[in-house]
PDB file of C-alpha atoms in Angstrom:
ATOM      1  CA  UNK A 596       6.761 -68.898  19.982  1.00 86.00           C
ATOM      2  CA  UNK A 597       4.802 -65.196  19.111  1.00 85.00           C
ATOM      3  CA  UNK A 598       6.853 -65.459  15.769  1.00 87.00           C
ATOM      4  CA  UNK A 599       5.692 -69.210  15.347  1.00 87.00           C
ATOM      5  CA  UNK A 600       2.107 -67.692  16.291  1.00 86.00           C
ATOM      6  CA  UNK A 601       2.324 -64.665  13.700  1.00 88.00           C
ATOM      7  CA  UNK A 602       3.207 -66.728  11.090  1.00 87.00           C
ATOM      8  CA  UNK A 603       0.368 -69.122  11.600  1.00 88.00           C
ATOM      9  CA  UNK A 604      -2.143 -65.449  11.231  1.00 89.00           C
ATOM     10  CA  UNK A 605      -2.978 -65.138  14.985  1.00 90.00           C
ATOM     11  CA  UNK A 606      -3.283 -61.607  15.469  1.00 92.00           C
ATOM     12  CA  UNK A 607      -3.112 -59.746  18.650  1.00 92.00           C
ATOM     13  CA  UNK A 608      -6.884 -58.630  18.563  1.00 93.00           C
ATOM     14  CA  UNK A 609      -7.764 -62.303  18.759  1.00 94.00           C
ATOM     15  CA  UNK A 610      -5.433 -62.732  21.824  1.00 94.00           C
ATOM     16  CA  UNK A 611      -7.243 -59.912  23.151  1.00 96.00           C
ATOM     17  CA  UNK A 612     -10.917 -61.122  22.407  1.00 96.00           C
ATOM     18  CA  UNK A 613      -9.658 -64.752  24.121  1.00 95.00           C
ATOM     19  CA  UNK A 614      -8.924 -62.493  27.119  1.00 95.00           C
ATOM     20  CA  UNK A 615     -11.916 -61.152  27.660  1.00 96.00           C
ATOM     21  CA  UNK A 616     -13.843 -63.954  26.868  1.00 95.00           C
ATOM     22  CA  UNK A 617     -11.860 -66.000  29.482  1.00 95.00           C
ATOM     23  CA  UNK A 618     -13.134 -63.644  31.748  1.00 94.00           C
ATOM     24  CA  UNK A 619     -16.096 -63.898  31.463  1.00 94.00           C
ATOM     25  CA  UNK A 620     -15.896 -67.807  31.092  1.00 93.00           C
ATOM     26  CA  UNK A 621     -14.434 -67.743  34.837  1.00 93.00           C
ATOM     27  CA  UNK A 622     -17.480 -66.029  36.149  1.00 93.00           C
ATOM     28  CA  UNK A 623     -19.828 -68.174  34.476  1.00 91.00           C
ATOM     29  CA  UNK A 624     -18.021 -71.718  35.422  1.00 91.00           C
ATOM     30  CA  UNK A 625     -17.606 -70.327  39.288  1.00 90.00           C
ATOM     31  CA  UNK A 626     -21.579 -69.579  39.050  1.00 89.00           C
ATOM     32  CA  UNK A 627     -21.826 -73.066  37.478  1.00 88.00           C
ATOM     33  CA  UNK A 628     -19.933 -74.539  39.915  1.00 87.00           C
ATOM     34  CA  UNK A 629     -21.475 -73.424  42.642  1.00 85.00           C
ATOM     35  CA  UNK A 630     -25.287 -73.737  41.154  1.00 85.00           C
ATOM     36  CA  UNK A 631     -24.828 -77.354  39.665  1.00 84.00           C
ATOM     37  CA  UNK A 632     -21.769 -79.170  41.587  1.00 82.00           C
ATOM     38  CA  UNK A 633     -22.775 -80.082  45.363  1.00 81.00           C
ATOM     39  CA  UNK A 634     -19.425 -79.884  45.976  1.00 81.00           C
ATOM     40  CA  UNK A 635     -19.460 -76.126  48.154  1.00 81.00           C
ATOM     41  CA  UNK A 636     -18.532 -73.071  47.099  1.00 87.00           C
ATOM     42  CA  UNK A 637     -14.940 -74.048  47.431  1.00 86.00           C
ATOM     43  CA  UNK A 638     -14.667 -75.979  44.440  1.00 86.00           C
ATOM     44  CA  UNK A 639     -16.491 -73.082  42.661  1.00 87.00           C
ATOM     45  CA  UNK A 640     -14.109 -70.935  43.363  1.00 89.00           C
ATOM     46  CA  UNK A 641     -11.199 -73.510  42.635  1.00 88.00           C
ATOM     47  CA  UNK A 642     -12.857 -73.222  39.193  1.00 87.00           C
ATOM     48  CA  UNK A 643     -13.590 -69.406  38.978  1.00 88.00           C
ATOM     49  CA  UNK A 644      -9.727 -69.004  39.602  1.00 90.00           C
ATOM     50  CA  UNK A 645      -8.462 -71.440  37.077  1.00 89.00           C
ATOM     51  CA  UNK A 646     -10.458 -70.092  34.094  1.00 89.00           C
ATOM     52  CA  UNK A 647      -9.119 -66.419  35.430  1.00 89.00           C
ATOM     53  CA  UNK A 648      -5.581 -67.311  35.549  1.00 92.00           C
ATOM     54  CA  UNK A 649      -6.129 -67.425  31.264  1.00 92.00           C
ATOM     55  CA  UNK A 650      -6.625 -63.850  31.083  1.00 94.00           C
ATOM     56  CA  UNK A 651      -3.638 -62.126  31.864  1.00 94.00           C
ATOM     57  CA  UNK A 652      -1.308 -64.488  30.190  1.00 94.00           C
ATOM     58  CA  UNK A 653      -3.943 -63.978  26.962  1.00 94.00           C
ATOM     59  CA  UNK A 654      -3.697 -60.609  27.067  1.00 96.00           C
ATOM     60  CA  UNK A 655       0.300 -60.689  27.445  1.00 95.00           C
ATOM     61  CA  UNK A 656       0.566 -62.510  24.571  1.00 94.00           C
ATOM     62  CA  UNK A 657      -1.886 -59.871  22.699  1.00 95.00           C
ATOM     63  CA  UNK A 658       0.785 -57.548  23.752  1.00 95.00           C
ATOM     64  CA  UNK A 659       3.983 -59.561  22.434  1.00 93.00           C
ATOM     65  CA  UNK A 660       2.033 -60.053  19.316  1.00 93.00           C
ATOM     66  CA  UNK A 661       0.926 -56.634  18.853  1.00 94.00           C
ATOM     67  CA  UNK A 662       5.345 -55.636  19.040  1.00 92.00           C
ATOM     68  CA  UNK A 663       5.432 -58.298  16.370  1.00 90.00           C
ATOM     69  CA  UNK A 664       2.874 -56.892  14.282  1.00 90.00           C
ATOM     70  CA  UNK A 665       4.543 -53.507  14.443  1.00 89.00           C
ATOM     71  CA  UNK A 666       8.675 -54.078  14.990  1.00 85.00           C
ATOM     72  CA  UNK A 667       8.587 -57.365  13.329  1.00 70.00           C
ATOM     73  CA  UNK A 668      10.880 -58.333  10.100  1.00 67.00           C
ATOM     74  CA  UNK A 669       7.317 -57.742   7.883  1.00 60.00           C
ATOM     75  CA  UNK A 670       6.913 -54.449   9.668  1.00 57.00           C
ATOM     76  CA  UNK A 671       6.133 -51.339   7.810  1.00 54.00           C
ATOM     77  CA  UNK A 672       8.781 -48.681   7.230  1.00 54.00           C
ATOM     78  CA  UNK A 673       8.789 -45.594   9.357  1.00 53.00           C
ATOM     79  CA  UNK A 674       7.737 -44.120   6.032  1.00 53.00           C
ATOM     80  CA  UNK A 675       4.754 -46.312   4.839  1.00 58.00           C
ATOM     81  CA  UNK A 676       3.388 -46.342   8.459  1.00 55.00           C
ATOM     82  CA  UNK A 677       3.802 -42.114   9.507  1.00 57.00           C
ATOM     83  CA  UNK A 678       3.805 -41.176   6.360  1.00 60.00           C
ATOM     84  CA  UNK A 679       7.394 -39.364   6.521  1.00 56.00           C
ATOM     85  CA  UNK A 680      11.080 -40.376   6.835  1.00 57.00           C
ATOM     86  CA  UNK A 681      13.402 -40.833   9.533  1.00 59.00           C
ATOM     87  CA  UNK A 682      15.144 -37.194   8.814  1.00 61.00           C
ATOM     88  CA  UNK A 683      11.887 -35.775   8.965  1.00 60.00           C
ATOM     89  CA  UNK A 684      11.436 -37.540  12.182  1.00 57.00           C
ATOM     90  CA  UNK A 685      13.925 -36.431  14.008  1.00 64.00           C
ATOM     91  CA  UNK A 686      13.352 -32.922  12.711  1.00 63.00           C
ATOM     92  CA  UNK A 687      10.033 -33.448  14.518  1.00 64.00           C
ATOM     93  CA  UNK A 688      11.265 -35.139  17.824  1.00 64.00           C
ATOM     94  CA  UNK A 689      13.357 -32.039  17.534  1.00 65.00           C
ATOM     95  CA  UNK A 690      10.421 -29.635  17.562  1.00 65.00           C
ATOM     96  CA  UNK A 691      12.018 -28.282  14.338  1.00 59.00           C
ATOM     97  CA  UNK A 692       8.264 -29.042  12.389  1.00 54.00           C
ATOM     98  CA  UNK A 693       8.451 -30.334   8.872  1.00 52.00           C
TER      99      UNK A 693
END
């Protein structure tokens, strides 16, 4: 599915951004709720809890797609992203320097 989703152009910033917005989105509905709906504050927070439950699995999915955009098959070598290759690397991780 977060391959499906890459390929499509979702990135993981917009995962993110749906995140937070969902957040916010559960505070206004529960204030809705409760303001507009004579149904008690139950139902409000019924509401409120629904719209909140989007946020972590949003941002999870930011996450997964975030590994894709970085380990994926359309990755970046080691080299075009740092800049240096793997010898160097691991002359680094060694504490060697280049």
């Amino acid at each position: 599915m977060i391959k499906t989703l890459h390929k499509m152009g979702i990135k993981s910033n917009h995962c993110y951004l749906a995140g937070i917005a969902s957040i916010g989105l559960s505070f206004a509905t529960w204030m809705t709720s409760k303001n507009v709906e004579k149904a008690g504050l139950d139902r409000a927070d019924r509401w409120g809890i629904f719209i909140g439950q989007w946020a972590p699995t949003l941002f999870c999915m930011g996450v997964a797609l975030r590994i894709e955009e970085t380990h994926g098959p359309e990755a970046q070598s080691e080299e075009e992203m740092y800049g240096h290759t793997t010898r160097q690397s691991e002359r680094i991780r060694a504490g060697s320097g280049v």
